Coordinates of C-alpha atoms in Angstrom, one line a residue:
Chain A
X177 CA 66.2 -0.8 0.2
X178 CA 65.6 2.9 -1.0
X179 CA 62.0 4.6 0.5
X180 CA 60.2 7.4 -1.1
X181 CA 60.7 11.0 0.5
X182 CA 57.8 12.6 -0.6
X183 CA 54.2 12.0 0.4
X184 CA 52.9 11.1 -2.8
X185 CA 55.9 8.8 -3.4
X186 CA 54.8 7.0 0.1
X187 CA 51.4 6.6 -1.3
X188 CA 52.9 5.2 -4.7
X189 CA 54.9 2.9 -2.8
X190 CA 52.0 1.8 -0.5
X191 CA 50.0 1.5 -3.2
X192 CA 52.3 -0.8 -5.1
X193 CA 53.4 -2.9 -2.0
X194 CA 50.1 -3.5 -1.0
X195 CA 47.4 -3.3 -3.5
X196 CA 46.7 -7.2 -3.2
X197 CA 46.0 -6.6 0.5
X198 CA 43.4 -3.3 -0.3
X199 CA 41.8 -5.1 -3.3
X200 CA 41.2 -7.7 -0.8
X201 CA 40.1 -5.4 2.1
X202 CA 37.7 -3.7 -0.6
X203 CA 36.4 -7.3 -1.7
X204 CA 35.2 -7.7 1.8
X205 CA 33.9 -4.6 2.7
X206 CA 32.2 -4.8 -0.4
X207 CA 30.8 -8.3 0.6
X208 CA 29.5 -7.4 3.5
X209 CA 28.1 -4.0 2.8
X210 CA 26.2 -6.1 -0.3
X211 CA 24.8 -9.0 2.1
X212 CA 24.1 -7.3 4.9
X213 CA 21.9 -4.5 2.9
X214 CA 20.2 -7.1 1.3
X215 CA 19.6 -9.6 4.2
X216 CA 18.9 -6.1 6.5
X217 CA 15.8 -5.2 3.8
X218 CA 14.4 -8.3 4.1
X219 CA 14.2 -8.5 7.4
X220 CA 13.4 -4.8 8.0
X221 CA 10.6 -5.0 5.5
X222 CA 9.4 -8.6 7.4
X223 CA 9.7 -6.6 10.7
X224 CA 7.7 -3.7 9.4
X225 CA 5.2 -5.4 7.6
X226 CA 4.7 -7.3 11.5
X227 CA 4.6 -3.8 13.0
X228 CA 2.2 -2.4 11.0
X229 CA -0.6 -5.2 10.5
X230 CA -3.6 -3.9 11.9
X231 CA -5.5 -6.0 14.0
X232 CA -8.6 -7.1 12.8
X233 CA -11.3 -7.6 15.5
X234 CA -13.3 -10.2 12.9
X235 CA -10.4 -12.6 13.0
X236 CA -9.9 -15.4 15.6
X237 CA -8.0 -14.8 19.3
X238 CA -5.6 -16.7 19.1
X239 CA -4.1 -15.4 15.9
X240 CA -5.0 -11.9 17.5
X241 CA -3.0 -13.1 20.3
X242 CA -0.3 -14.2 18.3
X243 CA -0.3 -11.1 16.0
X244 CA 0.4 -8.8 20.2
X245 CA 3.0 -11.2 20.9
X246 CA 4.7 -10.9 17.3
X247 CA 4.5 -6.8 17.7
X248 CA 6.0 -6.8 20.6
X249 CA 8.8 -8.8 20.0
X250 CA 9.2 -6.8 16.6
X251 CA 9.1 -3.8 18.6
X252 CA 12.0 -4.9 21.3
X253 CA 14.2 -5.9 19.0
X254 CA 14.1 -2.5 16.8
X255 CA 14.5 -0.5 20.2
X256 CA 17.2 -2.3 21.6
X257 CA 19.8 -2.4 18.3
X258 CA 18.7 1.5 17.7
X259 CA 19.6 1.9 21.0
X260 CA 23.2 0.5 21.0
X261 CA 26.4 1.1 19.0
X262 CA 27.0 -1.1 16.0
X263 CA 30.2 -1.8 17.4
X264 CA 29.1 -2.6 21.1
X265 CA 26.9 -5.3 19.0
X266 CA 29.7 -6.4 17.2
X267 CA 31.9 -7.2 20.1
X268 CA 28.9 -8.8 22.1
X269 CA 27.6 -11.1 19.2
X270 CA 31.1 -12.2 18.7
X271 CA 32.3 -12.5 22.1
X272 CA 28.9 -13.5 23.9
X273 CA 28.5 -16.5 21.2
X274 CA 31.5 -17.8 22.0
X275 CA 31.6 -17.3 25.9
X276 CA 28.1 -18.0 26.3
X277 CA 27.4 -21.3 23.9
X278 CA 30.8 -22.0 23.6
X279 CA 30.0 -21.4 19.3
X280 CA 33.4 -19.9 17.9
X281 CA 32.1 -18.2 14.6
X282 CA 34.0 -17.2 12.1
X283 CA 34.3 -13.3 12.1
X284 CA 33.1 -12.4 9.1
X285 CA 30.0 -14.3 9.5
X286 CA 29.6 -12.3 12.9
X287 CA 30.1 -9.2 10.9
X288 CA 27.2 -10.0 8.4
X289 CA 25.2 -10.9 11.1
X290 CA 25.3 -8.0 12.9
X291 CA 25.6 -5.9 9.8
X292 CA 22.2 -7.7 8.6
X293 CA 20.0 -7.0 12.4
X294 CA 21.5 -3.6 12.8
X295 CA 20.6 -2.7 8.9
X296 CA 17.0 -4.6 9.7
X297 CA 16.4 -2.3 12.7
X298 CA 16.5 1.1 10.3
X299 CA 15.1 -0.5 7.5
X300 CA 11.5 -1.5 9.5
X301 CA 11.3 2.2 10.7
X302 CA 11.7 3.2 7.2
X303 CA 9.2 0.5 6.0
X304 CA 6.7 1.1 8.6
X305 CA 6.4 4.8 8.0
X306 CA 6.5 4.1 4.0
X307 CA 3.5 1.7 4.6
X308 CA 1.8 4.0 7.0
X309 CA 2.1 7.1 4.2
X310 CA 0.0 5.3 1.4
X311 CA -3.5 6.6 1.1
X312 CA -5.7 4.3 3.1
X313 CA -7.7 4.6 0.1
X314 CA -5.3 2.0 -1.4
X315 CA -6.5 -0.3 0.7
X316 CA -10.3 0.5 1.0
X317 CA -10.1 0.0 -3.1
X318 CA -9.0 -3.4 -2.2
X319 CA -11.1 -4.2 0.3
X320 CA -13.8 -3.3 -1.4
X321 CA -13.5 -6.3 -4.2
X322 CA -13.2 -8.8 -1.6
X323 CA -9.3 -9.2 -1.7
X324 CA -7.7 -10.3 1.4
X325 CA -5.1 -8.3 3.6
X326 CA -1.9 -10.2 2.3
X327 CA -3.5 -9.9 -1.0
X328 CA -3.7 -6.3 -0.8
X329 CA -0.5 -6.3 0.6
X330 CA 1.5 -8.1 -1.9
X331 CA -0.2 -6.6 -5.5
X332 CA -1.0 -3.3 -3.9
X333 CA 0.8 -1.6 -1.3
X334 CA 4.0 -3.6 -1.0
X335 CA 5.0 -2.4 -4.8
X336 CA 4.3 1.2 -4.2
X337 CA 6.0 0.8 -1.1
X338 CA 8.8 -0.5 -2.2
X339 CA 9.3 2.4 -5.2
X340 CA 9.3 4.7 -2.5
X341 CA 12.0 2.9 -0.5
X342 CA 14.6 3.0 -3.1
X343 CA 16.6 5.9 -2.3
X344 CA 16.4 4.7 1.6
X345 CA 17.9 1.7 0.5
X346 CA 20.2 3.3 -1.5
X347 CA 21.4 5.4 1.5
X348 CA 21.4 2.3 3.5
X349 CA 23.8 1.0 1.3
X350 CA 26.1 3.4 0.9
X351 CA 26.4 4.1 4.8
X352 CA 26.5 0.2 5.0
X353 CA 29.8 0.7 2.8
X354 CA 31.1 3.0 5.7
X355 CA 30.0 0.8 8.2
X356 CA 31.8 -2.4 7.6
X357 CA 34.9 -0.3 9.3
X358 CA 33.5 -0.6 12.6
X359 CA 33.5 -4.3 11.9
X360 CA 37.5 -4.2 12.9
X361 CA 36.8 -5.0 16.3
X362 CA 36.2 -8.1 15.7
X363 CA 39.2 -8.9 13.1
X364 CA 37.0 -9.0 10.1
X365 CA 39.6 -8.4 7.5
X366 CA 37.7 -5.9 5.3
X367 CA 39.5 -2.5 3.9
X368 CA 39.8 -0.5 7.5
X369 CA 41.8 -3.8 8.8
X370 CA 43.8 -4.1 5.8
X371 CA 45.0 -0.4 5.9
X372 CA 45.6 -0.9 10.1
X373 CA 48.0 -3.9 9.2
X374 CA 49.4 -1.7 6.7
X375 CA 50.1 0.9 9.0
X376 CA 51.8 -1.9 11.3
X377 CA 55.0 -2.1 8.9
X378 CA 56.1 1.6 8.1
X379 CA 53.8 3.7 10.3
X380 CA 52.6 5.7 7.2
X381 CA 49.3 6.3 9.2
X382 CA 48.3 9.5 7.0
X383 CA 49.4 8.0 3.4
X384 CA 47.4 5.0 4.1
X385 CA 44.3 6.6 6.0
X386 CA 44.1 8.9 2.5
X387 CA 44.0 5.7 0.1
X388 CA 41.2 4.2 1.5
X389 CA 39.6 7.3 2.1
X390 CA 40.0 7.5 -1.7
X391 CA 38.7 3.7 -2.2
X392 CA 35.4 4.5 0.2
X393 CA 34.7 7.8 -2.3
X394 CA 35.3 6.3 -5.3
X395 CA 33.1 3.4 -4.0
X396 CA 30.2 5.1 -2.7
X397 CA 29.8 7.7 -5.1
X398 CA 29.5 5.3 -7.4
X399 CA 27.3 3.3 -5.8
X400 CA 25.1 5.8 -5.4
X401 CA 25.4 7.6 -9.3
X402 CA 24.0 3.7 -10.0
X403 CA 21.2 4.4 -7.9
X404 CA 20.2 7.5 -8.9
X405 CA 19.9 5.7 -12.7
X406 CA 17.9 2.8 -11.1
X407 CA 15.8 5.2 -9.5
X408 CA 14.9 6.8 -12.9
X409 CA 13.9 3.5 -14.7
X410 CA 12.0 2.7 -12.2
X411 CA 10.0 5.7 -11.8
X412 CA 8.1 3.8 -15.3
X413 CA 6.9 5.7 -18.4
X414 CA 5.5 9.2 -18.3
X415 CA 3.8 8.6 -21.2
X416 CA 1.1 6.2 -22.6
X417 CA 0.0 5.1 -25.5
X418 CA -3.8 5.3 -26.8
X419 CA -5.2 1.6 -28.1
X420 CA -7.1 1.7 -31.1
X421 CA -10.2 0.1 -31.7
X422 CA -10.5 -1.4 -35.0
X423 CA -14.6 -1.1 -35.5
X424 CA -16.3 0.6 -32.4
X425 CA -15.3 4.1 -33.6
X426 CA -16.4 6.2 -36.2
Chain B
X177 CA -41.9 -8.3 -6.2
X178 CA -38.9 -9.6 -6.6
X179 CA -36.7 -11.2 -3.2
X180 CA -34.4 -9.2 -1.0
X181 CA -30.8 -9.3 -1.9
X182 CA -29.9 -7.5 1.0
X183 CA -31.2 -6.5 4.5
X184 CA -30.0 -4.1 7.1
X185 CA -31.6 -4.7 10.5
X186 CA -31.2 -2.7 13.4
X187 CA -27.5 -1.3 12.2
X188 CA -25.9 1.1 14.6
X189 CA -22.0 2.7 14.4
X190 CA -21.3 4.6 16.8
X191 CA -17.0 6.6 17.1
X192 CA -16.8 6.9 20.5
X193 CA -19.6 8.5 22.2
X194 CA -21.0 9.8 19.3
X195 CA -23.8 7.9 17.6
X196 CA -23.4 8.4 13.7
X197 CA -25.9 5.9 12.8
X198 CA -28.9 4.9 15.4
X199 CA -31.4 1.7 14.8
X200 CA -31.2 2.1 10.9
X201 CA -33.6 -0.4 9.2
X202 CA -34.1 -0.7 5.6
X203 CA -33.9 -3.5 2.3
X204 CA -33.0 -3.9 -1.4
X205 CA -34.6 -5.8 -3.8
X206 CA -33.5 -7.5 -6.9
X207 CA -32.8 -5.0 -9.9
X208 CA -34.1 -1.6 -7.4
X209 CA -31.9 1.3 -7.7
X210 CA -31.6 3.3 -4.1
X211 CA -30.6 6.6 -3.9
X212 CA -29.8 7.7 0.0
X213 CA -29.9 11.6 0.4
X214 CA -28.9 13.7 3.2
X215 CA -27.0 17.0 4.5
X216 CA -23.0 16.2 5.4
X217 CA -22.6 14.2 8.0
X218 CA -26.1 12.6 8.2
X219 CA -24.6 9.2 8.2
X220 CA -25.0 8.2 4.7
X221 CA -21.7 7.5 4.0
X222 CA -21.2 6.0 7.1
X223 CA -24.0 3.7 6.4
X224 CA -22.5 2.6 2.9
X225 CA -19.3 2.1 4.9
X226 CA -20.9 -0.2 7.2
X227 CA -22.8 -2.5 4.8
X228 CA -19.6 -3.0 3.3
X229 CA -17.6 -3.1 6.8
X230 CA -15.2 -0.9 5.6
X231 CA -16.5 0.4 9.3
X232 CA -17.5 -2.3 12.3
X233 CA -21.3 -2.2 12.8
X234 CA -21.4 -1.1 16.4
X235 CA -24.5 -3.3 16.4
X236 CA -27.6 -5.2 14.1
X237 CA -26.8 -7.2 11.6
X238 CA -26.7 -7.6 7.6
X239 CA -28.6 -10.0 6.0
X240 CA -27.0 -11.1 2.2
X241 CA -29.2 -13.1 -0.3
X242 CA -30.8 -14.7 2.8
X243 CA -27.9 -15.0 5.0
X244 CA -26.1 -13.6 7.6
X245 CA -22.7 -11.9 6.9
X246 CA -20.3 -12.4 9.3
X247 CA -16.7 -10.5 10.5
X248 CA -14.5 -13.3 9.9
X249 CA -12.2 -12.2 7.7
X250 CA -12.6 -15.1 4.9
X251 CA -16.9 -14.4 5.0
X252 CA -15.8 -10.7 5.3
X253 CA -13.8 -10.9 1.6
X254 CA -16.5 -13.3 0.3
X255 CA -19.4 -11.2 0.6
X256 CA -17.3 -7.8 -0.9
X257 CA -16.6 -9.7 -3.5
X258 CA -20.1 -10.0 -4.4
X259 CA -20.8 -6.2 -3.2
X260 CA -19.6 -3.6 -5.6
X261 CA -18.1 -0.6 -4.1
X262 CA -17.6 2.8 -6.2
X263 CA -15.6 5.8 -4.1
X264 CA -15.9 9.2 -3.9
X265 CA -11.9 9.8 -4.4
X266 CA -12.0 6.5 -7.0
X267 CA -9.1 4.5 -5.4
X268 CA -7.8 3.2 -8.3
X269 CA -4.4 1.2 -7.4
X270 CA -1.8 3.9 -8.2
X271 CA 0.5 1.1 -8.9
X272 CA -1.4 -0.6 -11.9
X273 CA -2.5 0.3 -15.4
X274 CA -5.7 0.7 -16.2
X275 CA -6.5 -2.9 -17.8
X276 CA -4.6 -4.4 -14.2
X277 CA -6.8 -3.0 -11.7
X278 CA -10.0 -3.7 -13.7
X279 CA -8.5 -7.6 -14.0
X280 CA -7.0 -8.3 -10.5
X281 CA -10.2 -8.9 -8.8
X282 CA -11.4 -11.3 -11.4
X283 CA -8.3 -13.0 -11.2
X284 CA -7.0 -13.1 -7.7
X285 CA -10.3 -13.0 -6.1
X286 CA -12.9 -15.0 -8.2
X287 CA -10.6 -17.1 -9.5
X288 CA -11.4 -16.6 -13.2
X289 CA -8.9 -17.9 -15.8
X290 CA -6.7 -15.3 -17.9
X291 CA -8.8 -15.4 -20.8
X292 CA -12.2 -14.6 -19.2
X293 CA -10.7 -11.9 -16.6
X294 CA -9.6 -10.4 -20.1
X295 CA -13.1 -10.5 -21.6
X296 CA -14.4 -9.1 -18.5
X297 CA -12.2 -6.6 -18.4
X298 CA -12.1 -5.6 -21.8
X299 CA -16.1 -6.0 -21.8
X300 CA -17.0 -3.3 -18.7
X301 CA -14.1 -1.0 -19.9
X302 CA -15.9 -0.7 -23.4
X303 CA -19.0 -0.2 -21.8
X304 CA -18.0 2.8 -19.8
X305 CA -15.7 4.3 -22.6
X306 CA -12.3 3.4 -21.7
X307 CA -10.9 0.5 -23.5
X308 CA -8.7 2.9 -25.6
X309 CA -6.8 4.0 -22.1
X310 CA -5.9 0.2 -21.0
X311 CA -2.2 1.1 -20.8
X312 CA -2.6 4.4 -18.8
X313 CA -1.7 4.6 -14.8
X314 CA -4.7 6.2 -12.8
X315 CA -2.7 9.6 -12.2
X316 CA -2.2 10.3 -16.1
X317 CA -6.5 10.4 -16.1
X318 CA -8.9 13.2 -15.3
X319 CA -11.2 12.2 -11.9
X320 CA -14.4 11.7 -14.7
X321 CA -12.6 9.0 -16.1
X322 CA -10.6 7.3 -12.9
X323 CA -14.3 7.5 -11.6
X324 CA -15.5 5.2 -14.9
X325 CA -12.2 2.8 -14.9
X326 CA -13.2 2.4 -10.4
X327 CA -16.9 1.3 -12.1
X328 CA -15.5 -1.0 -14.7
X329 CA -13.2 -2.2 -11.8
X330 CA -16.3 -3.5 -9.9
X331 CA -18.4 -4.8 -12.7
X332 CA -15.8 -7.2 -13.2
X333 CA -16.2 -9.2 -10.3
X334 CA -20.1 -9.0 -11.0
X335 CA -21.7 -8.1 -8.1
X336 CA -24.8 -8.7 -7.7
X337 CA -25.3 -5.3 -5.7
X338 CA -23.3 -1.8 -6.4
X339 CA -22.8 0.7 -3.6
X340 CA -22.1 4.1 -4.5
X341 CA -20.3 6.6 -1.9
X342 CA -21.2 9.9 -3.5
X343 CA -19.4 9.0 -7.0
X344 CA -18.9 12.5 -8.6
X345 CA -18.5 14.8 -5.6
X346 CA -14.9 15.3 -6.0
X347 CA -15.2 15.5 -9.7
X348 CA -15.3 19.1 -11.9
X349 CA -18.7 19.8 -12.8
X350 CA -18.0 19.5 -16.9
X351 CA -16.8 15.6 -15.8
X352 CA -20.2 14.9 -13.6
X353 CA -22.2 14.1 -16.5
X354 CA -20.0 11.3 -18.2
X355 CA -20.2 8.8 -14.8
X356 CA -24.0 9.7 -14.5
X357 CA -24.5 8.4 -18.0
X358 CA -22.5 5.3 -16.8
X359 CA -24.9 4.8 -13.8
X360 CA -27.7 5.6 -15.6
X361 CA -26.8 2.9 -18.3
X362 CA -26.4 0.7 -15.6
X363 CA -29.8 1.6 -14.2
X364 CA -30.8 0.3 -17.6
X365 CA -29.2 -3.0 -17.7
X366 CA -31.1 -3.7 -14.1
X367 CA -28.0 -3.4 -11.9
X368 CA -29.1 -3.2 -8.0
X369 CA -27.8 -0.5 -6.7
X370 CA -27.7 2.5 -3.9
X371 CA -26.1 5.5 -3.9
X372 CA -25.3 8.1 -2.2
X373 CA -25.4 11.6 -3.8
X374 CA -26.0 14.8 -3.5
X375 CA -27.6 15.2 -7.3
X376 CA -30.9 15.7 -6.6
X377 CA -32.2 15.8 -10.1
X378 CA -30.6 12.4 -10.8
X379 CA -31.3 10.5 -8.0
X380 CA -35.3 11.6 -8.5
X381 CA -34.9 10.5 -12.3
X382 CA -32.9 7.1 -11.6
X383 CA -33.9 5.9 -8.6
X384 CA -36.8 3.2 -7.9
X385 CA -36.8 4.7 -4.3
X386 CA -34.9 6.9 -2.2
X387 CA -34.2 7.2 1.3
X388 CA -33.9 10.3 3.2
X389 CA -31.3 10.7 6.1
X390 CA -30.8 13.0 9.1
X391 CA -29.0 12.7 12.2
X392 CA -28.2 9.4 11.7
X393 CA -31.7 8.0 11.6
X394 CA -33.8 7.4 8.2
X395 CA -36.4 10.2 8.3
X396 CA -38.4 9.4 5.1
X397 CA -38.3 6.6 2.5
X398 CA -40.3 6.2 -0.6
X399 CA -41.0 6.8 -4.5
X400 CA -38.9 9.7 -6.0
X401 CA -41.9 11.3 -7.2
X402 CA -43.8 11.2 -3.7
X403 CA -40.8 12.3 -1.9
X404 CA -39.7 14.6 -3.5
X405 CA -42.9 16.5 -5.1
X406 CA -45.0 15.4 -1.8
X407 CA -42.5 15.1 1.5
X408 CA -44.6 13.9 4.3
X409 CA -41.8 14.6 7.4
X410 CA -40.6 18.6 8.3
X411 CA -37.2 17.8 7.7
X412 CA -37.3 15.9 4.6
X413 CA -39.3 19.4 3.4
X414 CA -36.6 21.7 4.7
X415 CA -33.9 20.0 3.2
X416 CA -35.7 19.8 -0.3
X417 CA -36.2 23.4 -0.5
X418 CA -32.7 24.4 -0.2
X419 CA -32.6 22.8 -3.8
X420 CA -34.9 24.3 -5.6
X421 CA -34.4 27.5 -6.7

């Protein structure tokens, strides 16, 4: 067997020999950048929404009790996974489940896992400060005809809080993307294990560190050109249109 | 004369140490239009606040149509639903069009099928002038008209009292008039109401009675004519004659 002499022949070559295994590498990088954003919002925006309910002194003590105890736990858990690698968590929700309950999971799921409470952890800052940035006047208008708090929350704040999360969750995303590499550690096959096996066979570290350099671009800079178009539609219409009344004029 | 709707006894708020409003006492009657006047920071808005408990009562208590409101929540949402609330910066829901934030109450709060939220709606937005701009968001309209869309907002979940928090201070003078003609057509229709203002020609021409603040304490209450052409109390006097010119 012949083997290329020139860099970009390695990269041909690599490219050729293993496209399967970096198509399949992408595939799961892909899935678990996609899952764990979108598992990580919900919960961040559950575990800011906890963080920042107010606590009204009308309402009963035990639910004032229970609404402490839920703010503190809310408030634990974002400290203590801001406070640690991704990749320390990685290793210890994949090796403490096993050691500790005896639970052998699968890797990836450990990966989406820890993907979805480290993504979580960001998102609820991001949602708490969002929530806490809308005019309290937002919620006085509500008040004021007798809707509830989780009324108010859903039809009025939520929404506007939400269109002013997009490009945080678009930047979630796309570091999520970059993310999934650290996920090696535990032998989730996405694209930064696919290229390490690669590397295993012809030791063509800088060929194959390049192509999925290239794959990551490619990816994320699409990714986030998407955004950016999403962003703009949802911004709504600049303009209105009057409604004419048929008699009452004139 | 006609029976209470609403009764403030003893009602105190203090922040802290500081005592905004001290042993305020006063009532509304059926189809009587209040005004409240006062120098910043008397404690009129406070006091609006507080019937509404947008701010805890530090103590009394509020007596609605014959019954005592309480702070749990569920009561709390009840009884705002039947007291209208109009804002000095309008708080429209920046998030809704026009026509939404007029029906959501009437829907999500009283319960009202689709169809009669709509007539609501459409009914109180003719009547202040802004049915044409149904489809428009809150930030594409000047403050006159956000302030009449936040008055058609709270007509539709007919209350049976309106409570005013200074409705056109933050508006340019050219846009003052249109929401007074609102109120004042309101006046007409027999709407209870108080508010709070600083238009001291309108609230004499509008108003059934009007209640002077200072320092947190109601100073002087009575007819506009009598108060203002015949103040009994010093500071009621002094604060008069810095309008008239």
């Amino acid at each position: 067997m012949e083997f290329p002499t020139t860099f970009f022949g390695w990269v041909f070559f690599l490219v050729q020999r293993y496209y399967k295994d970096f198509l399949r590498g992408l595939g799961v990088t892909l899935e678990l950048a996609v899952i764990g954003t979108v598992l990580g919002c919900i919960l961040g925006f559950i575990v800011g929404m906890i963080r920042s309910l107010p606590i009204d002194k009308g309402s009963s003590k035990p639910w004032q009790f229970f609404v402490r105890v839920l703010q503190i736990i809310a408030a634990v858990y974002v400290e203590v996974i801001r406070a640690t690698p991704l990749m320390v968590q990685a290793m210890v929700l994949y090796y403490g489940t096993m050691s500790i309950w005896g639970i052998d999971i699968w890797s990836f799921h450990a990966g989406i896992m820890v993907m979805s409470v480290h993504i979580g952890a960001y998102m609820s800052e991001s949602v708490r400060g969002a929530i806490g940035g809308i005019d309290p006047g937002q919620m006085e208008g509500g008040q004021a005809i007798g809707m509830s708090y989780g009324q108010i929350m859903f039809h009025v704040i939520m929404p506007q809080v939400f269109r002013n999360l997009i490009p945080q969750i678009g930047n979630t995303f796309v570091s999520a993307i970059k993310d999934t590499s650290v996920l090696n550690v535990i032998a989730v096959t996405e694209l930064y294990f696919a290229a390490r096996t690669i590397t295993g066979t012809y030791y063509k570290f800088f060929e194959t560190y390049i192509i999925i350099s290239v794959i990551y671009f490619v990816l994320t800079f699409t990714v986030s050109r998407i955004l950016k178009l999403l962003e703009k539609r949802l911004k709504g219409p600049e303009n209105y249109e009057l409604v004419k009344e048929e008699t009452e004029e004139a | 004369m006609s029976e209470p709707i609403l009764q403030v006894n003893h009602l105190e708020k203090s922040f802290g140490s500081h005592e905004v409003l001290k042993d305020i006492h006063f009532e509304v009657r059926r189809g009587e239009v209040i005004s409240v006047l006062g120098s910043s920071g008397s404690g009129k808005s406070t006091l609006l606040r507080c019937i509404n408990m947008l701010e805890m009562p530090s103590g009394g208590e509020i007596i609605f149509e014959g019954k005592p409101v309480s702070y749990r929540p569920k009561d709390k949402n009840h009884f705002r639903s039947r007291v209208g609330m109009v804002f000095q910066s309008f708080n429209l829901f920046a998030n809704m069009s026009v026509y939404r934030n007029c029906m959501i109450g009437a829907q999500i709060v009283n319960k009202r099928s689709k169809e009669e939220a709509d007539a609501l709606t459409m009914k109180y937005l003719k009547a202040v002038g802004m049915s044409e701009f149904r489809n428009a968001l809150p930030a594409q309209l000047s403050g006159g008209m956000k302030q009449r869309v936040a008055i058609a907002r709270a007509l539709c979940m007919e209350p049976s009292l309106l409570l005013f928090d200074e409705p056109t201070s933050a508006l340019d003078p050219e846009m003052v008039g249109e929401v007074l003609d609102v109120i004042q057509d309101l006046a007409r229709s027999g709407m209870t109401m108080v508010i709070v203002t600083h238009e001291m020609m309108f609230a004499k021409d509008i108003s059934s009675r009007v209640i002077f603040m200072d320092k947190g304490v109601i100073v002087e209450e009575g007819e506009p004519r009598q108060l203002f052409e015949n103040p009994q109390q010093e500071r009621t006097k002094e604060f008069l004659s810095r309008y008239r010119r």
